[in-house]
Short mmCIF file of C-alpha atoms in Angstrom, two decimals:
data_model
loop_
_atom_site.label_atom_id
_atom_site.label_comp_id
_atom_site.label_asym_id
_atom_site.label_seq_id
_atom_site.Cartn_x
_atom_site.Cartn_y
_atom_site.Cartn_z
CA MET A 1 -8.40 10.94 -0.60
CA SER A 2 -11.29 9.39 1.30
CA LYS A 3 -13.31 9.15 -1.93
CA ILE A 4 -10.64 6.90 -3.41
CA ILE A 5 -10.09 4.46 -0.57
CA GLU A 6 -12.72 2.35 1.13
CA GLU A 7 -11.33 1.39 4.54
CA LYS A 8 -11.99 -2.20 5.59
CA GLY A 9 -9.82 -1.90 8.69
CA TYR A 10 -6.67 0.07 9.36
CA LEU A 11 -4.10 -0.66 6.63
CA GLN A 12 -6.54 -3.00 4.87
CA THR A 13 -8.25 -1.13 2.04
CA GLU A 14 -10.00 -1.44 -1.28
CA TYR A 15 -9.92 1.22 -3.98
CA VAL A 16 -13.22 2.46 -5.34
CA ARG A 17 -13.40 1.60 -9.03
CA GLU A 18 -15.14 3.60 -11.72
CA SER A 19 -15.84 0.54 -13.90
CA ASN A 20 -15.17 -3.19 -14.31
CA PHE A 21 -11.97 -2.51 -16.23
CA PRO A 22 -9.13 -3.87 -14.01
CA LEU A 23 -7.21 -0.60 -13.96
CA SER A 24 -8.08 2.68 -12.25
CA LEU A 25 -6.43 6.08 -12.38
CA TYR A 26 -6.70 8.61 -9.55
CA ASP A 27 -5.43 12.19 -9.51
CA CYS A 28 -4.25 12.75 -5.94
CA GLY A 29 -2.97 15.61 -3.84
CA VAL A 30 -1.36 15.76 -0.40
CA ASN A 31 -0.63 18.74 1.84
CA HIS A 32 -0.25 19.60 5.54
CA SER A 33 -3.77 18.41 6.37
CA ASN A 34 -4.28 15.66 3.81
CA SER A 35 -2.14 12.55 3.28
CA LEU A 36 -2.43 9.04 1.91
CA ARG A 37 -2.39 6.98 5.10
CA PRO A 38 -0.47 3.71 5.44
CA HIS A 39 -2.43 0.96 3.72
CA TYR A 40 -2.12 -2.11 1.53
CA HIS A 41 -4.26 -3.83 -1.07
CA ASP A 42 -4.04 -6.72 -3.51
CA ASN A 43 -3.36 -4.49 -6.52
CA PHE A 44 -0.17 -3.32 -8.15
CA GLU A 45 0.18 0.44 -7.76
CA ILE A 46 2.30 2.89 -9.73
CA ILE A 47 2.68 6.27 -8.04
CA TYR A 48 3.62 8.80 -10.71
CA ILE A 49 4.56 12.01 -8.92
CA LYS A 50 4.14 15.17 -10.98
CA GLU A 51 5.05 18.05 -8.67
CA GLY A 52 5.92 19.00 -5.12
CA LYS A 53 8.03 17.59 -2.31
CA ILE A 54 6.83 14.24 -1.02
CA ASN A 55 7.83 11.63 1.54
CA ILE A 56 6.69 8.21 0.39
CA ARG A 57 7.05 5.08 2.51
CA ILE A 58 6.96 1.65 0.88
CA GLY A 59 7.52 -1.34 3.13
CA ASN A 60 10.18 -0.36 5.66
CA GLU A 61 11.85 2.31 3.51
CA THR A 62 11.05 6.02 3.26
CA TYR A 63 11.91 7.91 0.06
CA TYR A 64 12.06 11.64 -0.58
CA SER A 65 10.79 12.90 -3.92
CA GLU A 66 11.04 16.35 -5.42
CA GLY A 67 9.52 17.01 -8.83
CA GLU A 68 8.64 14.15 -11.17
CA ASN A 69 9.37 10.61 -9.98
CA ILE A 70 8.02 7.06 -10.32
CA PHE A 71 7.41 4.62 -7.46
CA PHE A 72 6.03 1.08 -7.41
CA SER A 73 4.09 -0.64 -4.65
CA ASN A 74 3.74 -4.39 -5.08
CA MET A 75 0.67 -6.31 -3.99
CA PHE A 76 0.20 -6.30 -0.19
CA GLN A 77 3.06 -3.85 0.45
CA VAL A 78 2.20 -1.22 3.07
CA HIS A 79 2.72 2.26 1.63
CA SER A 80 1.84 5.88 2.38
CA VAL A 81 2.35 9.35 0.88
CA GLN A 82 2.82 12.62 2.76
CA SER A 83 3.78 16.15 1.82
CA ALA A 84 7.39 16.82 2.85
CA ASP A 85 6.93 20.56 3.30
CA GLY A 86 3.19 20.90 3.97
CA LEU A 87 2.53 22.45 0.56
CA GLU A 88 0.34 20.90 -2.11
CA SER A 89 1.96 18.04 -4.00
CA LYS A 90 0.29 16.14 -6.83
CA PHE A 91 0.59 12.61 -8.17
CA HIS A 92 -1.23 10.00 -10.23
CA ALA A 93 -2.06 6.68 -8.59
CA ILE A 94 -2.44 3.94 -11.19
CA LEU A 95 -3.80 0.68 -9.79
CA PHE A 96 -4.29 -2.52 -11.70
CA ASP A 97 -5.24 -6.08 -10.78
CA LYS A 98 -3.63 -9.38 -11.63
CA GLN A 99 -6.68 -9.80 -13.86
CA MET A 100 -5.15 -7.24 -16.22
CA LEU A 101 -2.45 -9.79 -17.10
CA ASP A 102 -3.98 -13.11 -16.09
CA THR A 103 -5.95 -13.11 -19.33
CA ILE A 104 -2.81 -13.33 -21.47
CA ASN A 105 -2.48 -16.70 -23.20
CA MET A 106 -0.33 -19.08 -21.17
CA ASN A 107 2.55 -18.96 -23.63
CA ASP A 108 6.27 -19.08 -22.94
CA TYR A 109 6.76 -15.33 -22.67
CA TYR A 110 3.90 -15.05 -20.17
CA MET A 111 5.34 -17.83 -18.03
CA ASN A 112 8.88 -16.43 -18.17
CA TYR A 113 8.30 -12.69 -17.86
CA ILE A 114 4.83 -11.92 -16.49
CA LYS A 115 3.73 -14.73 -14.18
CA PRO A 116 6.71 -14.38 -11.75
CA PHE A 117 5.39 -10.90 -10.79
CA LEU A 118 1.84 -12.17 -10.29
CA VAL A 119 2.87 -14.91 -7.88
CA GLY A 120 5.44 -12.84 -5.98
CA GLU A 121 8.62 -14.51 -7.26
CA LYS A 122 9.66 -11.15 -8.69
CA ARG A 123 8.83 -7.70 -7.37
CA PHE A 124 9.08 -4.21 -8.75
CA PRO A 125 11.74 -1.99 -7.14
CA ALA A 126 10.21 0.78 -5.06
CA MET A 127 11.83 3.68 -6.93
CA ILE A 128 13.04 4.20 -10.49
CA SER A 129 15.95 6.58 -10.94
CA SER A 130 14.90 9.61 -12.98
CA ASN A 131 18.34 9.60 -14.63
CA SER A 132 17.89 6.14 -16.17
CA ASP A 133 16.81 5.11 -19.67
CA LEU A 134 14.18 2.95 -17.99
CA TYR A 135 12.59 6.05 -16.45
CA LYS A 136 12.14 7.61 -19.89
CA ARG A 137 10.52 4.44 -21.21
CA LEU A 138 8.18 4.21 -18.23
CA THR A 139 7.07 7.85 -18.48
CA GLU A 140 6.13 7.28 -22.12
CA SER A 141 3.95 4.33 -21.14
CA LEU A 142 2.44 6.08 -18.12
CA ASN A 143 1.56 9.21 -20.08
CA MET A 144 -0.06 7.04 -22.76
CA ILE A 145 -2.09 5.21 -20.08
CA ILE A 146 -3.21 8.51 -18.51
CA ASN A 147 -4.21 10.01 -21.86
CA GLU A 148 -6.10 6.88 -22.97
CA TYR A 149 -7.84 6.49 -19.61
CA ASN A 150 -9.03 10.09 -19.52
CA ALA A 151 -10.16 10.20 -23.17
CA LYS A 152 -11.79 6.73 -23.11
CA GLU A 153 -12.00 6.53 -26.88
CA ARG A 154 -12.88 3.29 -28.63
CA ALA A 155 -10.53 0.40 -27.72
CA TYR A 156 -8.79 2.45 -25.01
CA GLU A 157 -8.68 -0.69 -22.86
CA VAL A 158 -6.52 -2.46 -25.46
CA PHE A 159 -4.09 0.45 -25.66
CA ILE A 160 -3.79 0.57 -21.86
CA LYS A 161 -3.28 -3.19 -21.55
CA THR A 162 -0.55 -3.00 -24.19
CA GLU A 163 1.27 -0.29 -22.22
CA ILE A 164 1.01 -2.29 -18.99
CA GLU A 165 2.65 -5.23 -20.76
CA ARG A 166 5.29 -2.84 -22.08
CA ILE A 167 6.00 -1.69 -18.53
CA PHE A 168 6.55 -5.28 -17.40
CA ALA A 169 8.78 -5.97 -20.40
CA SER A 170 10.83 -2.83 -19.76
CA MET A 171 11.30 -3.74 -16.11
CA VAL A 172 12.45 -7.26 -17.02
CA ARG A 173 14.91 -6.00 -19.63
CA TYR A 174 16.39 -2.97 -17.87
CA CYS A 175 16.14 -3.71 -14.12
CA GLU A 176 19.09 -5.54 -12.60
CA SER A 177 17.30 -6.88 -9.52
CA LEU A 178 13.69 -8.00 -9.49
CA ASP A 179 13.87 -11.17 -7.41
CA SER A 180 11.73 -11.36 -4.29
CA SER A 181 13.50 -11.46 -0.92
CA ASP A 182 12.76 -15.17 -0.64
CA GLY A 183 11.52 -17.97 -2.83
CA ASP A 184 7.87 -17.97 -1.74
CA GLY A 185 5.27 -16.36 -3.93
CA PHE A 186 1.87 -15.15 -2.80
CA SER A 187 -1.50 -16.56 -3.64
CA VAL A 188 -5.21 -16.51 -2.85
CA VAL A 189 -4.35 -18.58 0.22
CA HIS A 190 -1.99 -15.87 1.44
CA LYS A 191 -4.63 -13.21 0.88
CA LYS A 192 -7.02 -15.24 3.03
CA ILE A 193 -4.39 -15.40 5.77
CA MET A 194 -4.07 -11.61 5.62
CA ASP A 195 -7.83 -11.08 5.69
CA ASP A 196 -8.35 -13.53 8.56
CA MET A 197 -5.49 -11.91 10.49
CA TRP A 198 -7.10 -8.47 10.24
CA GLU A 199 -10.53 -9.79 11.11
CA TYR A 200 -9.07 -11.23 14.33
CA VAL A 201 -7.04 -8.08 15.09
CA GLN A 202 -10.06 -5.81 14.64
CA SER A 203 -12.05 -7.88 17.14
CA ASN A 204 -9.28 -8.45 19.69
CA TYR A 205 -6.76 -5.56 19.50
CA GLN A 206 -7.81 -4.36 22.97
CA LYS A 207 -6.16 -7.37 24.57
CA ASP A 208 -2.70 -8.89 24.28
CA ILE A 209 -2.23 -10.82 21.03
CA SER A 210 0.90 -12.94 20.98
CA LEU A 211 2.46 -14.51 17.91
CA ASP A 212 1.61 -17.90 19.36
CA GLU A 213 -2.03 -16.91 19.69
CA ILE A 214 -2.52 -15.40 16.24
CA SER A 215 -0.71 -18.29 14.49
CA LYS A 216 -2.85 -20.78 16.41
CA VAL A 217 -6.03 -18.93 15.45
CA LEU A 218 -4.94 -19.00 11.80
CA ASN A 219 -3.83 -22.61 12.12
CA ILE A 220 -0.38 -22.02 10.63
CA ASN A 221 3.19 -22.35 11.86
CA LYS A 222 4.35 -19.31 13.85
CA HIS A 223 7.66 -18.91 12.03
CA TYR A 224 6.00 -19.26 8.65
CA PHE A 225 3.40 -16.67 9.66
CA CYS A 226 6.07 -14.16 10.73
CA ARG A 227 8.03 -14.63 7.52
CA LEU A 228 4.93 -14.38 5.31
CA ILE A 229 3.53 -11.20 6.90
CA LYS A 230 6.93 -9.48 6.77
CA LYS A 231 7.33 -10.49 3.12
CA LEU A 232 3.88 -9.34 2.03
CA THR A 233 3.62 -6.06 3.95
CA GLY A 234 7.23 -5.17 4.66
CA LYS A 235 6.41 -5.02 8.38
CA PRO A 236 6.35 -7.56 11.24
CA PHE A 237 3.02 -8.51 12.80
CA THR A 238 3.69 -6.68 16.08
CA GLN A 239 4.26 -3.44 14.20
CA LEU A 240 1.06 -3.85 12.19
CA LEU A 241 -0.83 -4.52 15.42
CA ASN A 242 0.54 -1.37 17.05
CA MET A 243 -0.31 0.71 13.97
CA HIS A 244 -3.90 -0.51 14.17
CA ARG A 245 -4.07 0.27 17.90
CA ILE A 246 -2.69 3.77 17.40
CA HIS A 247 -5.19 4.38 14.62
CA GLN A 248 -8.03 3.46 17.00
CA ALA A 249 -6.57 5.69 19.71
CA GLU A 250 -6.27 8.61 17.29
CA LYS A 251 -9.91 8.26 16.27
CA MET A 252 -11.03 8.28 19.91
CA LEU A 253 -8.87 11.31 20.71
CA LYS A 254 -10.43 13.22 17.83
CA GLU A 255 -14.02 12.09 18.16
CA THR A 256 -14.62 11.60 21.90
CA ASP A 257 -13.86 13.20 25.27
CA ILE A 258 -12.57 9.98 26.82
CA PRO A 259 -9.45 10.73 28.94
CA VAL A 260 -6.09 9.80 27.40
CA SER A 261 -5.39 7.44 30.30
CA GLU A 262 -8.49 5.42 29.42
CA ILE A 263 -7.93 5.57 25.66
CA LEU A 264 -4.53 3.93 25.92
CA GLU A 265 -6.08 0.97 27.77
CA ILE A 266 -9.06 0.74 25.41
CA SER A 267 -6.73 0.68 22.43
CA GLY A 268 -4.67 -2.18 23.86
CA PHE A 269 -1.76 -0.48 25.65
CA SER A 270 -0.87 -0.92 29.30
CA ASN A 271 2.07 1.48 29.61
CA GLN A 272 1.72 5.27 29.26
CA SER A 273 5.28 5.98 28.12
CA TYR A 274 5.20 3.18 25.54
CA PHE A 275 1.85 4.40 24.25
CA ASN A 276 3.20 7.96 23.93
CA ARG A 277 6.28 6.71 22.09
CA MET A 278 4.26 4.59 19.65
CA TYR A 279 1.75 7.39 19.11
CA MET A 280 4.50 9.85 18.20
CA LYS A 281 6.16 7.29 15.94
CA TYR A 282 3.05 6.60 13.86
CA THR A 283 1.28 9.97 13.88
CA GLY A 284 4.08 12.50 14.35
CA ASN A 285 2.10 14.09 17.16
CA THR A 286 1.43 13.54 20.87
CA PRO A 287 -1.92 12.27 22.22
CA THR A 288 -2.40 15.61 24.00
CA GLY A 289 -1.57 17.51 20.81
CA THR A 290 -4.15 15.51 18.85
CA ARG A 291 -6.81 16.12 21.49
CA LYS A 292 -6.12 19.87 21.57
CA GLY A 293 -6.20 20.09 17.79
CA SER A 294 -9.53 18.30 17.58
CA ILE A 295 -11.09 20.54 20.25
CA ASN A 296 -10.09 23.63 18.25
CA LEU A 297 -11.86 22.21 15.17
CA ARG A 298 -15.12 21.39 16.97
#
C-alpha cells in the first residue's frame, strides 16, 4: 500500500500516478498486517471490492463488506480499509480527478448533472446495494474501465472517460438521494484551507490548539471553519487533530525507545488515561502493546 500513497502528513495524501491521464487504477490487498490507513485526497475514489471480508470507514460511518461490493469516497472524505478477519481481501481502487470531467463542454447536461458533483452540491452515497439495478450498471462500467486501463489499447482514455460519464449519469438517474448535507460546495479555496490547516497542525500538534486559535491562524470564522471541516472530511477538527497526534505517538513507539510517559507529552497529550483511550480508539491496540510488538520485530 505504501507504493500507492505518498504521505504529506497524517490523513493528507496524494496518490502516485502512472501517467498524466487523470484516472489511476490500483489493485490492493489488506490483511492482518496491512491496511489502508485513514486518509483523504482531492480525488473521487471508487473502491470496488472483489473478495474477502472488509471493514471500510467513510466519513463517520463504518461498513462491513463480504464478497463483491462497491463503495464511493467523495473528494476530501476521510476513509480507510481494513481486513475484517485478518485474512487477505482484495479490491480495486479507482481514483479520478475533477479534470476527468472538467473538460466536458459547458452545456446544459454538464451544468445540470455533472458540475454539482464537482463543486460538492451533490455527493455519491458511500455504499451501493448489491441487490440494486444500479449495482449491475456500475459493475459493467467498472469492469470496462479496468479492462481498458490494463490493456491500454489505442483510444483507451476515451473509452474510460465515457464510462466515468456513464457512472455519473447512472447515479443521477437511479439514486434517490445525492444532495450534500448542506448547501455549500467545495472549491480551490477550501482545499487551501485544508492544506493550511494541516501545515499548521504538523508544526504545532505538540501544544494545545484551540478552535479559536486555528480559525484565527486561517483568518476565517470559527463556526464556518468547524462546519467546513466536518463537511469535507466527515470529522470535526478536534478528532482530526487527535488522529494526527496518535499517528505521531505510534511512530515513536515503533521506532524509538522513548518512554511512553514522554511520548504522550511529545505528541500533544497531557493526561495518561485520555491518551490511552484515544490510542486504543484509533489503533485498536495499547501503547504498551505497540511497543512490545515493535521490539519483537527488531
